[in-house]
């Protein structure tokens, strides 16, 4: 079944990183692209992989500035909507958790976002970092910065990683 394949692929990828089998960034990008093909929302809004450091448990994603990402697309200086920023935080925090645990089937169970400054017409970069990843729960932080490096938002995301979150019945 697809769930079994996803678990195997996640495990193989995790051990591949740990064992040094992926020596190029292109290999990491191929993994990332395969992972995000499953996440249609992330593809739709244009999230892009920037970098990952498996040993450090970090990943960086880019959310491009688009008028449709703002809360007032016809207004000069309209910044990216908070919901888009929260999506970036969730995604940038989840990727290093998936790589660290080898588990594709994680679920966000809690998220806190603090919006610190206006984004303006800038693409945003989400810098996710695993704080702790256990058998059933993982916690990751994310900083969101604009193109100049200005800190715009911070977030903390808790993910369920245990079997309770791996199998969702069809139609649920």
Short mmCIF file of N, CA and C in Angstrom, two decimals:
data_model
loop_
_atom_site.label_atom_id
_atom_site.label_comp_id
_atom_site.label_asym_id
_atom_site.label_seq_id
_atom_site.Cartn_x
_atom_site.Cartn_y
_atom_site.Cartn_z
N UNK A 1 0.83 -1.19 0.00
CA UNK A 1 0.00 0.00 0.00
C UNK A 1 0.88 1.25 0.00
N UNK A 2 0.28 2.39 -0.27
CA UNK A 2 1.03 3.64 -0.35
C UNK A 2 1.65 3.99 1.00
N UNK A 3 0.92 3.73 2.10
CA UNK A 3 1.47 4.07 3.42
C UNK A 3 2.74 3.26 3.70
N UNK A 4 2.73 2.00 3.34
CA UNK A 4 3.91 1.16 3.57
C UNK A 4 5.08 1.68 2.73
N UNK A 5 4.81 1.99 1.45
CA UNK A 5 5.86 2.52 0.59
C UNK A 5 6.41 3.83 1.14
N UNK A 6 5.52 4.73 1.59
CA UNK A 6 5.97 6.01 2.15
C UNK A 6 6.87 5.79 3.36
N UNK A 7 6.51 4.86 4.21
CA UNK A 7 7.36 4.60 5.39
C UNK A 7 8.71 4.05 4.96
N UNK A 8 8.70 3.12 4.00
CA UNK A 8 9.96 2.57 3.52
C UNK A 8 10.82 3.64 2.87
N UNK A 9 10.21 4.45 2.00
CA UNK A 9 10.97 5.51 1.33
C UNK A 9 11.54 6.48 2.34
N UNK A 10 10.74 6.84 3.34
CA UNK A 10 11.22 7.75 4.37
C UNK A 10 12.38 7.15 5.15
N UNK A 11 12.26 5.88 5.49
CA UNK A 11 13.32 5.21 6.24
C UNK A 11 14.59 5.10 5.40
N UNK A 12 14.43 4.73 4.13
CA UNK A 12 15.61 4.62 3.26
C UNK A 12 16.29 5.97 3.12
N UNK A 13 15.51 7.01 2.98
CA UNK A 13 16.10 8.35 2.83
C UNK A 13 16.84 8.74 4.11
N UNK A 14 16.22 8.51 5.24
CA UNK A 14 16.85 8.83 6.52
C UNK A 14 18.19 8.11 6.66
N UNK A 15 18.18 6.79 6.43
CA UNK A 15 19.42 6.04 6.59
C UNK A 15 20.42 6.38 5.49
N UNK A 16 19.93 6.77 4.32
CA UNK A 16 20.83 7.23 3.27
C UNK A 16 21.60 8.46 3.69
N UNK A 17 20.90 9.40 4.32
CA UNK A 17 21.59 10.60 4.82
C UNK A 17 22.56 10.23 5.93
N UNK A 18 22.07 9.44 6.87
CA UNK A 18 22.93 9.06 8.00
C UNK A 18 24.15 8.28 7.53
N UNK A 19 23.99 7.45 6.50
CA UNK A 19 25.08 6.63 6.00
C UNK A 19 25.95 7.32 4.97
N UNK A 20 25.60 8.57 4.61
CA UNK A 20 26.40 9.30 3.65
C UNK A 20 26.19 8.90 2.20
N UNK A 21 25.03 8.28 1.88
CA UNK A 21 24.78 7.85 0.51
C UNK A 21 24.37 8.99 -0.41
N UNK A 22 23.87 10.08 0.13
CA UNK A 22 23.55 11.25 -0.67
C UNK A 22 24.70 12.22 -0.54
N UNK A 23 25.53 12.31 -1.58
CA UNK A 23 26.67 13.20 -1.47
C UNK A 23 26.48 14.52 -2.16
N UNK A 24 25.39 14.70 -2.87
CA UNK A 24 25.19 15.95 -3.60
C UNK A 24 23.89 16.61 -3.19
N UNK A 25 23.87 17.91 -3.32
CA UNK A 25 22.65 18.65 -3.03
C UNK A 25 21.53 18.26 -3.98
N UNK A 26 21.89 17.88 -5.22
CA UNK A 26 20.87 17.44 -6.19
C UNK A 26 20.10 16.23 -5.66
N UNK A 27 20.79 15.36 -4.95
CA UNK A 27 20.11 14.20 -4.38
C UNK A 27 19.10 14.64 -3.33
N UNK A 28 19.49 15.61 -2.51
CA UNK A 28 18.56 16.13 -1.50
C UNK A 28 17.37 16.81 -2.18
N UNK A 29 17.65 17.54 -3.26
CA UNK A 29 16.56 18.20 -4.00
C UNK A 29 15.61 17.18 -4.61
N UNK A 30 16.13 16.08 -5.12
CA UNK A 30 15.28 15.05 -5.70
C UNK A 30 14.36 14.46 -4.62
N UNK A 31 14.94 14.22 -3.44
CA UNK A 31 14.11 13.74 -2.33
C UNK A 31 13.04 14.76 -1.99
N UNK A 32 13.47 16.00 -1.86
CA UNK A 32 12.55 17.07 -1.50
C UNK A 32 11.42 17.20 -2.52
N UNK A 33 11.78 17.20 -3.80
CA UNK A 33 10.77 17.33 -4.86
C UNK A 33 9.75 16.20 -4.79
N UNK A 34 10.22 14.99 -4.57
CA UNK A 34 9.31 13.86 -4.44
C UNK A 34 8.38 14.02 -3.25
N UNK A 35 8.93 14.51 -2.16
CA UNK A 35 8.13 14.74 -0.95
C UNK A 35 7.06 15.79 -1.21
N UNK A 36 7.44 16.88 -1.84
CA UNK A 36 6.49 17.99 -2.04
C UNK A 36 5.48 17.73 -3.13
N UNK A 37 5.76 16.79 -4.04
CA UNK A 37 4.75 16.46 -5.04
C UNK A 37 3.49 15.94 -4.37
N UNK A 38 3.65 15.36 -3.21
CA UNK A 38 2.49 14.87 -2.45
C UNK A 38 1.75 16.01 -1.78
N UNK A 39 2.41 17.13 -1.58
CA UNK A 39 1.82 18.26 -0.86
C UNK A 39 1.37 19.30 -1.88
N UNK A 40 0.18 19.14 -2.43
CA UNK A 40 -0.28 20.00 -3.52
C UNK A 40 -0.36 21.47 -3.12
N UNK A 41 -0.74 21.77 -1.90
CA UNK A 41 -0.82 23.17 -1.47
C UNK A 41 0.54 23.84 -1.58
N UNK A 42 1.57 23.17 -1.13
CA UNK A 42 2.91 23.75 -1.15
C UNK A 42 3.37 24.01 -2.58
N UNK A 43 3.05 23.10 -3.47
CA UNK A 43 3.37 23.30 -4.88
C UNK A 43 2.55 24.47 -5.45
N UNK A 44 1.29 24.53 -5.12
CA UNK A 44 0.39 25.57 -5.62
C UNK A 44 0.84 26.98 -5.24
N UNK A 45 1.32 27.14 -3.99
CA UNK A 45 1.74 28.48 -3.55
C UNK A 45 3.19 28.78 -3.91
N UNK A 46 3.90 27.79 -4.45
CA UNK A 46 5.24 28.03 -4.97
C UNK A 46 6.38 27.87 -3.98
N UNK A 47 6.18 27.13 -2.90
CA UNK A 47 7.30 26.92 -1.97
C UNK A 47 8.47 26.28 -2.69
N UNK A 48 9.66 26.75 -2.38
CA UNK A 48 10.87 26.25 -3.03
C UNK A 48 11.88 25.80 -1.99
N UNK A 49 12.57 24.72 -2.29
CA UNK A 49 13.65 24.23 -1.45
C UNK A 49 14.86 25.12 -1.65
N UNK A 50 15.49 25.54 -0.55
CA UNK A 50 16.71 26.34 -0.63
C UNK A 50 17.90 25.53 -0.15
N UNK A 51 17.80 24.95 1.04
CA UNK A 51 18.93 24.20 1.60
C UNK A 51 18.46 23.31 2.73
N UNK A 52 19.27 22.31 3.04
CA UNK A 52 19.02 21.44 4.18
C UNK A 52 20.35 20.96 4.73
N UNK A 53 20.39 20.79 6.03
CA UNK A 53 21.57 20.22 6.70
C UNK A 53 21.04 19.12 7.61
N UNK A 54 21.17 17.89 7.15
CA UNK A 54 20.60 16.77 7.89
C UNK A 54 21.23 16.63 9.26
N UNK A 55 22.55 16.75 9.33
CA UNK A 55 23.24 16.59 10.62
C UNK A 55 22.77 17.63 11.63
N UNK A 56 22.53 18.85 11.17
CA UNK A 56 22.09 19.92 12.06
C UNK A 56 20.58 19.91 12.27
N UNK A 57 19.83 19.12 11.48
CA UNK A 57 18.38 19.08 11.60
C UNK A 57 17.72 20.37 11.16
N UNK A 58 18.19 20.96 10.04
CA UNK A 58 17.65 22.23 9.57
C UNK A 58 17.24 22.15 8.11
N UNK A 59 16.36 23.06 7.72
CA UNK A 59 15.97 23.21 6.32
C UNK A 59 15.53 24.65 6.10
N UNK A 60 15.73 25.13 4.89
CA UNK A 60 15.29 26.47 4.53
C UNK A 60 14.44 26.38 3.27
N UNK A 61 13.26 27.00 3.33
CA UNK A 61 12.35 27.07 2.20
C UNK A 61 12.11 28.53 1.84
N UNK A 62 11.75 28.78 0.60
CA UNK A 62 11.45 30.13 0.13
C UNK A 62 10.01 30.21 -0.34
N UNK A 63 9.30 31.23 0.13
CA UNK A 63 7.96 31.54 -0.35
C UNK A 63 8.07 32.80 -1.20
N UNK A 64 7.87 32.69 -2.53
CA UNK A 64 8.02 33.86 -3.37
C UNK A 64 6.91 34.87 -3.12
N UNK A 65 7.25 36.15 -3.29
CA UNK A 65 6.21 37.18 -3.18
C UNK A 65 5.32 37.09 -4.42
N UNK A 66 4.02 37.02 -4.20
CA UNK A 66 3.03 37.05 -5.27
C UNK A 66 1.87 37.89 -4.76
N UNK A 67 1.26 38.65 -5.65
CA UNK A 67 0.13 39.50 -5.26
C UNK A 67 -0.97 38.67 -4.60
N UNK A 68 -1.20 37.45 -5.10
CA UNK A 68 -2.27 36.62 -4.52
C UNK A 68 -1.93 36.09 -3.13
N UNK A 69 -0.70 36.26 -2.67
CA UNK A 69 -0.32 35.87 -1.31
C UNK A 69 -0.61 36.98 -0.30
N UNK A 70 -1.03 38.13 -0.75
CA UNK A 70 -1.25 39.27 0.16
C UNK A 70 -2.70 39.34 0.59
N UNK A 71 -2.94 40.12 1.64
CA UNK A 71 -4.32 40.30 2.08
C UNK A 71 -5.00 41.46 1.35
N UNK A 72 -4.24 42.29 0.65
CA UNK A 72 -4.78 43.41 -0.11
C UNK A 72 -3.98 43.54 -1.41
N UNK A 73 -4.20 42.67 -2.40
CA UNK A 73 -3.34 42.64 -3.58
C UNK A 73 -3.32 43.93 -4.39
N UNK A 74 -4.33 44.76 -4.28
CA UNK A 74 -4.36 45.99 -5.06
C UNK A 74 -3.76 47.18 -4.33
N UNK A 75 -3.32 46.98 -3.09
CA UNK A 75 -2.79 48.08 -2.29
C UNK A 75 -1.26 48.12 -2.41
N UNK A 76 -0.71 49.29 -2.57
CA UNK A 76 0.75 49.46 -2.60
C UNK A 76 1.32 49.05 -1.25
N UNK A 77 2.39 48.28 -1.27
CA UNK A 77 3.05 47.88 -0.03
C UNK A 77 2.39 46.73 0.70
N UNK A 78 1.38 46.10 0.08
CA UNK A 78 0.69 45.00 0.75
C UNK A 78 1.67 43.87 1.05
N UNK A 79 1.68 43.43 2.29
CA UNK A 79 2.58 42.35 2.70
C UNK A 79 1.91 40.99 2.57
N UNK A 80 2.71 39.96 2.71
CA UNK A 80 2.20 38.59 2.61
C UNK A 80 1.28 38.31 3.79
N UNK A 81 0.15 37.70 3.49
CA UNK A 81 -0.89 37.39 4.48
C UNK A 81 -0.35 36.44 5.56
N UNK A 82 -0.81 36.62 6.78
CA UNK A 82 -0.36 35.80 7.90
C UNK A 82 -0.60 34.32 7.71
N UNK A 83 -1.68 33.95 7.02
CA UNK A 83 -1.94 32.53 6.77
C UNK A 83 -0.89 31.90 5.87
N UNK A 84 -0.38 32.69 4.93
CA UNK A 84 0.69 32.20 4.06
C UNK A 84 1.98 32.03 4.86
N UNK A 85 2.22 32.96 5.77
CA UNK A 85 3.41 32.88 6.62
C UNK A 85 3.32 31.65 7.52
N UNK A 86 2.13 31.39 8.07
CA UNK A 86 1.94 30.21 8.91
C UNK A 86 2.17 28.93 8.11
N UNK A 87 1.73 28.90 6.87
CA UNK A 87 1.96 27.74 6.01
C UNK A 87 3.45 27.54 5.77
N UNK A 88 4.18 28.63 5.52
CA UNK A 88 5.63 28.54 5.35
C UNK A 88 6.28 27.98 6.61
N UNK A 89 5.86 28.45 7.78
CA UNK A 89 6.42 27.96 9.04
C UNK A 89 6.16 26.46 9.20
N UNK A 90 4.93 26.03 8.95
CA UNK A 90 4.58 24.62 9.08
C UNK A 90 5.43 23.77 8.14
N UNK A 91 5.58 24.21 6.89
CA UNK A 91 6.35 23.44 5.91
C UNK A 91 7.84 23.42 6.24
N UNK A 92 8.40 24.58 6.58
CA UNK A 92 9.84 24.65 6.87
C UNK A 92 10.19 23.89 8.14
N UNK A 93 9.26 23.80 9.06
CA UNK A 93 9.50 23.02 10.29
C UNK A 93 9.33 21.52 10.03
N UNK A 94 8.41 21.16 9.12
CA UNK A 94 8.13 19.74 8.91
C UNK A 94 9.24 19.02 8.14
N UNK A 95 9.86 19.69 7.18
CA UNK A 95 10.85 19.00 6.35
C UNK A 95 12.00 18.42 7.18
N UNK A 96 12.64 19.20 8.06
CA UNK A 96 13.72 18.57 8.83
C UNK A 96 13.23 17.48 9.78
N UNK A 97 11.97 17.57 10.24
CA UNK A 97 11.42 16.50 11.08
C UNK A 97 11.28 15.22 10.27
N UNK A 98 10.77 15.33 9.04
CA UNK A 98 10.62 14.16 8.18
C UNK A 98 11.98 13.51 7.93
N UNK A 99 12.97 14.32 7.59
CA UNK A 99 14.30 13.77 7.32
C UNK A 99 14.90 13.16 8.58
N UNK A 100 14.74 13.83 9.72
CA UNK A 100 15.32 13.35 10.97
C UNK A 100 14.69 12.03 11.42
N UNK A 101 13.37 11.92 11.29
CA UNK A 101 12.67 10.73 11.78
C UNK A 101 12.56 9.64 10.73
N UNK A 102 12.71 10.00 9.44
CA UNK A 102 12.49 9.02 8.38
C UNK A 102 11.03 8.68 8.19
N UNK A 103 10.15 9.54 8.68
CA UNK A 103 8.71 9.29 8.67
C UNK A 103 8.01 10.39 7.88
N UNK A 104 7.43 10.01 6.73
CA UNK A 104 6.69 10.98 5.92
C UNK A 104 5.34 11.33 6.54
N UNK A 105 4.81 10.45 7.34
CA UNK A 105 3.43 10.58 7.82
C UNK A 105 3.34 11.26 9.18
N UNK A 106 3.85 12.48 9.24
CA UNK A 106 3.72 13.26 10.46
C UNK A 106 2.49 14.16 10.32
N UNK A 107 2.00 14.62 11.44
CA UNK A 107 0.82 15.50 11.42
C UNK A 107 1.05 16.66 12.39
N UNK A 108 0.73 17.86 11.95
CA UNK A 108 0.83 19.03 12.82
C UNK A 108 -0.27 18.91 13.88
N UNK A 109 0.13 18.94 15.15
CA UNK A 109 -0.86 18.87 16.23
C UNK A 109 -0.96 20.18 17.01
N UNK A 110 0.03 21.05 16.85
CA UNK A 110 -0.03 22.36 17.50
C UNK A 110 0.97 23.28 16.79
N UNK A 111 0.58 24.57 16.71
CA UNK A 111 1.48 25.53 16.09
C UNK A 111 1.22 26.90 16.70
N UNK A 112 2.31 27.58 16.99
CA UNK A 112 2.23 28.94 17.49
C UNK A 112 3.04 29.83 16.56
N UNK A 113 2.48 30.98 16.19
CA UNK A 113 3.15 31.92 15.31
C UNK A 113 3.13 33.30 15.94
N UNK A 114 4.27 33.97 15.95
CA UNK A 114 4.36 35.37 16.37
C UNK A 114 4.81 36.18 15.16
N UNK A 115 3.98 37.15 14.75
CA UNK A 115 4.29 38.02 13.63
C UNK A 115 5.02 39.24 14.17
N UNK A 116 6.23 39.48 13.70
CA UNK A 116 7.09 40.49 14.30
C UNK A 116 7.24 41.76 13.48
N UNK A 117 7.13 41.66 12.16
CA UNK A 117 7.28 42.86 11.34
C UNK A 117 6.60 42.67 9.99
N UNK A 118 6.29 43.78 9.35
CA UNK A 118 5.65 43.81 8.05
C UNK A 118 6.58 43.24 6.99
N UNK A 119 6.03 42.49 6.04
CA UNK A 119 6.87 41.84 5.03
C UNK A 119 7.08 42.67 3.77
N UNK A 120 6.16 43.56 3.46
CA UNK A 120 6.27 44.32 2.23
C UNK A 120 6.27 43.42 1.01
N UNK A 121 6.89 43.86 -0.07
CA UNK A 121 6.94 43.10 -1.33
C UNK A 121 8.16 42.22 -1.39
N UNK A 122 8.39 41.41 -0.41
CA UNK A 122 9.58 40.57 -0.34
C UNK A 122 9.19 39.10 -0.33
N UNK A 123 9.99 38.29 -1.00
CA UNK A 123 9.89 36.85 -0.79
C UNK A 123 10.33 36.56 0.64
N UNK A 124 9.87 35.46 1.18
CA UNK A 124 10.20 35.11 2.56
C UNK A 124 10.94 33.78 2.60
N UNK A 125 11.80 33.65 3.60
CA UNK A 125 12.58 32.44 3.80
C UNK A 125 12.25 31.86 5.16
N UNK A 126 11.81 30.61 5.18
CA UNK A 126 11.54 29.92 6.43
C UNK A 126 12.71 29.02 6.77
N UNK A 127 13.31 29.26 7.94
CA UNK A 127 14.47 28.49 8.41
C UNK A 127 14.01 27.58 9.55
N UNK A 128 13.73 26.30 9.23
CA UNK A 128 13.23 25.35 10.21
C UNK A 128 14.35 24.58 10.87
N UNK A 129 14.11 24.21 12.14
CA UNK A 129 15.14 23.50 12.92
C UNK A 129 14.46 22.55 13.90
N UNK A 130 14.88 21.29 13.89
CA UNK A 130 14.35 20.31 14.83
C UNK A 130 14.86 20.66 16.23
N UNK A 131 13.95 20.75 17.17
CA UNK A 131 14.32 20.95 18.58
C UNK A 131 14.45 19.59 19.26
N UNK A 132 13.45 18.74 19.03
CA UNK A 132 13.48 17.39 19.59
C UNK A 132 12.55 16.51 18.77
N UNK A 133 13.00 15.32 18.46
CA UNK A 133 12.17 14.37 17.72
C UNK A 133 12.20 13.04 18.45
N UNK A 134 11.05 12.67 18.97
CA UNK A 134 10.94 11.41 19.68
C UNK A 134 10.10 10.40 18.91
N UNK A 135 9.74 9.33 19.59
CA UNK A 135 8.99 8.25 18.97
C UNK A 135 7.57 8.65 18.60
N UNK A 136 6.95 9.55 19.38
CA UNK A 136 5.56 9.92 19.12
C UNK A 136 5.34 11.40 18.85
N UNK A 137 6.30 12.24 19.26
CA UNK A 137 6.14 13.69 19.10
C UNK A 137 7.48 14.31 18.69
N UNK A 138 7.39 15.31 17.81
CA UNK A 138 8.57 16.09 17.43
C UNK A 138 8.22 17.57 17.54
N UNK A 139 9.22 18.38 17.89
CA UNK A 139 9.04 19.83 18.00
C UNK A 139 10.10 20.50 17.14
N UNK A 140 9.65 21.50 16.36
CA UNK A 140 10.59 22.24 15.51
C UNK A 140 10.26 23.72 15.58
N UNK A 141 11.28 24.54 15.48
CA UNK A 141 11.12 26.00 15.43
C UNK A 141 11.38 26.48 14.03
N UNK A 142 10.85 27.67 13.72
CA UNK A 142 11.08 28.26 12.41
C UNK A 142 11.18 29.77 12.55
N UNK A 143 12.16 30.34 11.91
CA UNK A 143 12.28 31.80 11.78
C UNK A 143 11.98 32.16 10.34
N UNK A 144 11.18 33.22 10.16
CA UNK A 144 10.85 33.70 8.82
C UNK A 144 11.53 35.05 8.63
N UNK A 145 12.34 35.13 7.57
CA UNK A 145 13.06 36.37 7.28
C UNK A 145 12.75 36.81 5.85
N UNK A 146 12.84 38.13 5.63
CA UNK A 146 12.64 38.64 4.28
C UNK A 146 13.95 38.60 3.52
N UNK A 147 13.95 39.15 2.31
CA UNK A 147 15.14 39.10 1.45
C UNK A 147 16.33 39.87 2.01
N UNK A 148 16.08 40.81 2.91
CA UNK A 148 17.18 41.58 3.51
C UNK A 148 17.70 40.93 4.78
N UNK A 149 17.03 39.86 5.24
CA UNK A 149 17.43 39.20 6.47
C UNK A 149 16.66 39.68 7.69
N UNK A 150 15.71 40.59 7.49
CA UNK A 150 14.90 41.09 8.61
C UNK A 150 13.98 39.98 9.11
N UNK A 151 13.96 39.77 10.42
CA UNK A 151 13.10 38.77 11.04
C UNK A 151 11.65 39.26 11.02
N UNK A 152 10.78 38.50 10.36
CA UNK A 152 9.38 38.89 10.20
C UNK A 152 8.43 38.09 11.08
N UNK A 153 8.77 36.83 11.37
CA UNK A 153 7.90 35.98 12.19
C UNK A 153 8.72 34.83 12.76
N UNK A 154 8.22 34.26 13.84
CA UNK A 154 8.80 33.05 14.42
C UNK A 154 7.65 32.10 14.74
N UNK A 155 7.96 30.82 14.72
CA UNK A 155 6.93 29.85 15.04
C UNK A 155 7.52 28.60 15.65
N UNK A 156 6.68 27.90 16.39
CA UNK A 156 7.03 26.59 16.95
C UNK A 156 5.92 25.63 16.57
N UNK A 157 6.32 24.47 16.04
CA UNK A 157 5.34 23.50 15.57
C UNK A 157 5.59 22.17 16.28
N UNK A 158 4.52 21.55 16.74
CA UNK A 158 4.57 20.22 17.33
C UNK A 158 3.92 19.25 16.35
N UNK A 159 4.61 18.16 16.08
CA UNK A 159 4.13 17.16 15.13
C UNK A 159 3.91 15.83 15.85
N UNK A 160 2.86 15.14 15.48
CA UNK A 160 2.68 13.77 15.91
C UNK A 160 3.46 12.89 14.97
N UNK A 161 4.31 12.03 15.51
CA UNK A 161 5.13 11.14 14.68
C UNK A 161 4.82 9.67 14.94
N UNK A 162 3.97 9.40 15.90
CA UNK A 162 3.68 8.01 16.28
C UNK A 162 2.66 7.38 15.37
N UNK A 163 2.39 6.11 15.63
CA UNK A 163 1.48 5.35 14.78
C UNK A 163 0.07 5.92 14.77
N UNK A 164 -0.32 6.63 15.81
CA UNK A 164 -1.67 7.21 15.83
C UNK A 164 -1.84 8.22 14.72
N UNK A 165 -0.75 8.80 14.25
CA UNK A 165 -0.82 9.82 13.21
C UNK A 165 -0.50 9.27 11.82
N UNK A 166 -0.10 8.02 11.74
CA UNK A 166 0.33 7.46 10.46
C UNK A 166 -0.82 6.92 9.62
N UNK A 167 -1.84 6.44 10.26
CA UNK A 167 -2.93 5.80 9.51
C UNK A 167 -4.22 6.56 9.73
N UNK A 168 -4.63 7.28 8.71
CA UNK A 168 -5.91 7.96 8.75
C UNK A 168 -6.86 7.17 7.86
N UNK A 169 -7.99 6.72 8.39
CA UNK A 169 -8.90 5.92 7.59
C UNK A 169 -9.38 6.67 6.36
N UNK A 170 -9.59 5.94 5.27
CA UNK A 170 -10.09 6.55 4.03
C UNK A 170 -11.42 7.24 4.31
N UNK A 171 -11.54 8.44 3.79
CA UNK A 171 -12.78 9.20 3.95
C UNK A 171 -12.87 9.96 5.26
N UNK A 172 -11.85 9.85 6.11
CA UNK A 172 -11.90 10.55 7.40
C UNK A 172 -11.52 12.01 7.24
#
